[in-house]
Amino acid sequence: MYDSIVIGSGAAGSVMARRLADAGERVLVLEKRPHIGGNCYDVPDAYGILIHQYGPHIFHTNEEDVFRFLSEFTDWYFFGHEVAANVHGTLLPVPFNLNTLHMVYNAAEADKLEEILIREYGEGSRVPIMRLRENPNPNIRAIAEYVYENIFLHYTMKQWGQTPEEIDAEVTARVPVLISRDNRYFQDKYQGMPKDGYTAMFHKMLSHPLITVRTSADCKDCMEFADGKVLFDGKAFDGKVVYTGALDELFDCEYGRLPYRSLDFVFEHYKEDSYQGRSVVNYTVSEKFTRITEFKYLTGQVDASGTTIVKEYPFAYTGAEGEVPYYAIINDKNLALYQKYKKKLTGFEHVYLLGRLAEYKYYNIDAIVKKALMLADEIGR
Ligand code: UDP
């Protein structure tokens, strides 16, 4: 009946399903949630404002093939995404860049420091904060300490419950210090939103005569993975299975749960036209939440009155009902546990793991789309 079963309909699962179907395969998509789109899912709230239910997702890429593929299913609302940090009431551009430098230091000092930074790293370069802190030049280290203390330390403590030194260096390196006057959060060529939202884009992607989508369908209710064999509806299934869910849950967390950070999203609606006048403000030295997103500035929506925002309160995922595992906590211990689960799939010839959860990785949207396209081309017909 089916050539492939894809478990999960987020970016990973949807792209995989479409690519396999385009290659002529009959694909079944099993989605545990009542909706498609994974954590990219967006939906109008009670006031008609398009919100991202699982937190702000801003698409950005330099990958032409990724952009071309997604553009088959959506038009775009392009914008250069900018973020401000609220530092004791002052809004500063983040990533910290030369404009930020001139807002923090007096003119003469900023000119001098700018010259030192450019001489040291070159104009346009991107320097992770943890690398900047290691510079022997006391002038550079002073800037690094300012950025560390006012942009990274408290935000990271909230987000991860750990200091920037304790977490994987690649995480803080996502937001490097920029030796430029570019106030954008990302420097990628394409950045913006699917014009009608992510859900519409994934809906179109999954609308294919060879794709069947079942929502509110937990794969564990109809599939079994044991002794190198996959059972589907009680019978042996010899086709391909692409699993995009959490790997520990596939095996009932028998070695204990893989650790994740989760978020509590608190949405608020205001009758005013605008709450903060911009899309995202990071609270880097105060508050219990990490950031406030005002959706209309992300989506460009103008046809609804009032405005909806969301505050993000991080906490340690426990696996309790209703919690969502958002961020893998990458360290040696957790990766070893992940590998232990992965070993359980040895012998399953046609089972593939794909995505943030299944691969226990910190993927951006474009990176997982790219990975899904590559894997589909490798395993598809
Ligand atoms: N970060 C920070 N302060 C900021 C922005 C980011 O300390 O103002 C750190 C923090 O540790 C965060 C990481 O950089 O988890 C990556 O930030 P990014 O905005 O890429 O996170 P995401 O949007 O994926 O949650």
Tab-separated table of N, CA and C in Angstrom, residues 2-6 20 25-29 237 239-242:
chain	number	residue	atom	x	y	z
A	2	TYR	N	1.883	1.300	0.881
A	2	TYR	CA	2.799	2.451	0.935
A	2	TYR	C	4.240	2.003	0.684
A	3	ASP	N	4.982	2.870	-0.015
A	3	ASP	CA	6.407	2.595	-0.201
A	3	ASP	C	7.211	3.112	0.985
A	4	SER	N	6.714	4.190	1.572
A	4	SER	CA	7.445	4.812	2.686
A	4	SER	C	6.466	5.330	3.728
A	5	ILE	N	6.935	5.297	4.963
A	5	ILE	CA	6.172	5.935	6.042
A	5	ILE	C	7.067	7.011	6.645
A	6	VAL	N	6.553	8.237	6.699
A	6	VAL	CA	7.291	9.341	7.303
A	6	VAL	C	6.594	9.697	8.608
A	20	LEU	N	9.927	12.315	-1.789
A	20	LEU	CA	9.713	10.898	-2.114
A	20	LEU	C	8.512	10.739	-3.044
A	25	GLU	N	6.952	7.672	-5.142
A	25	GLU	CA	6.632	6.759	-4.038
A	25	GLU	C	5.278	7.091	-3.414
A	26	ARG	N	4.609	6.048	-2.929
A	26	ARG	CA	3.380	6.261	-2.154
A	26	ARG	C	3.797	6.441	-0.702
A	27	VAL	N	3.459	7.590	-0.142
A	27	VAL	CA	3.986	7.958	1.177
A	27	VAL	C	2.848	8.149	2.171
A	28	LEU	N	3.020	7.547	3.340
A	28	LEU	CA	2.096	7.802	4.447
A	28	LEU	C	2.814	8.682	5.466
A	29	VAL	N	2.166	9.773	5.864
A	29	VAL	CA	2.731	10.636	6.898
A	29	VAL	C	1.899	10.480	8.169
A	237	PHE	N	6.467	-4.437	7.681
A	237	PHE	CA	6.541	-3.353	6.687
A	237	PHE	C	7.965	-3.291	6.159
A	239	GLY	N	9.028	-1.344	3.583
A	239	GLY	CA	9.382	-0.082	2.925
A	239	GLY	C	10.289	0.764	3.806
A	240	LYS	N	10.480	1.991	3.373
A	240	LYS	CA	11.333	2.905	4.138
A	240	LYS	C	10.542	3.575	5.249
A	241	VAL	N	11.215	3.816	6.352
A	241	VAL	CA	10.598	4.568	7.438
A	241	VAL	C	11.525	5.736	7.773
A	242	VAL	N	10.994	6.937	7.701
A	242	VAL	CA	11.780	8.106	8.123
A	242	VAL	C	11.152	8.623	9.401
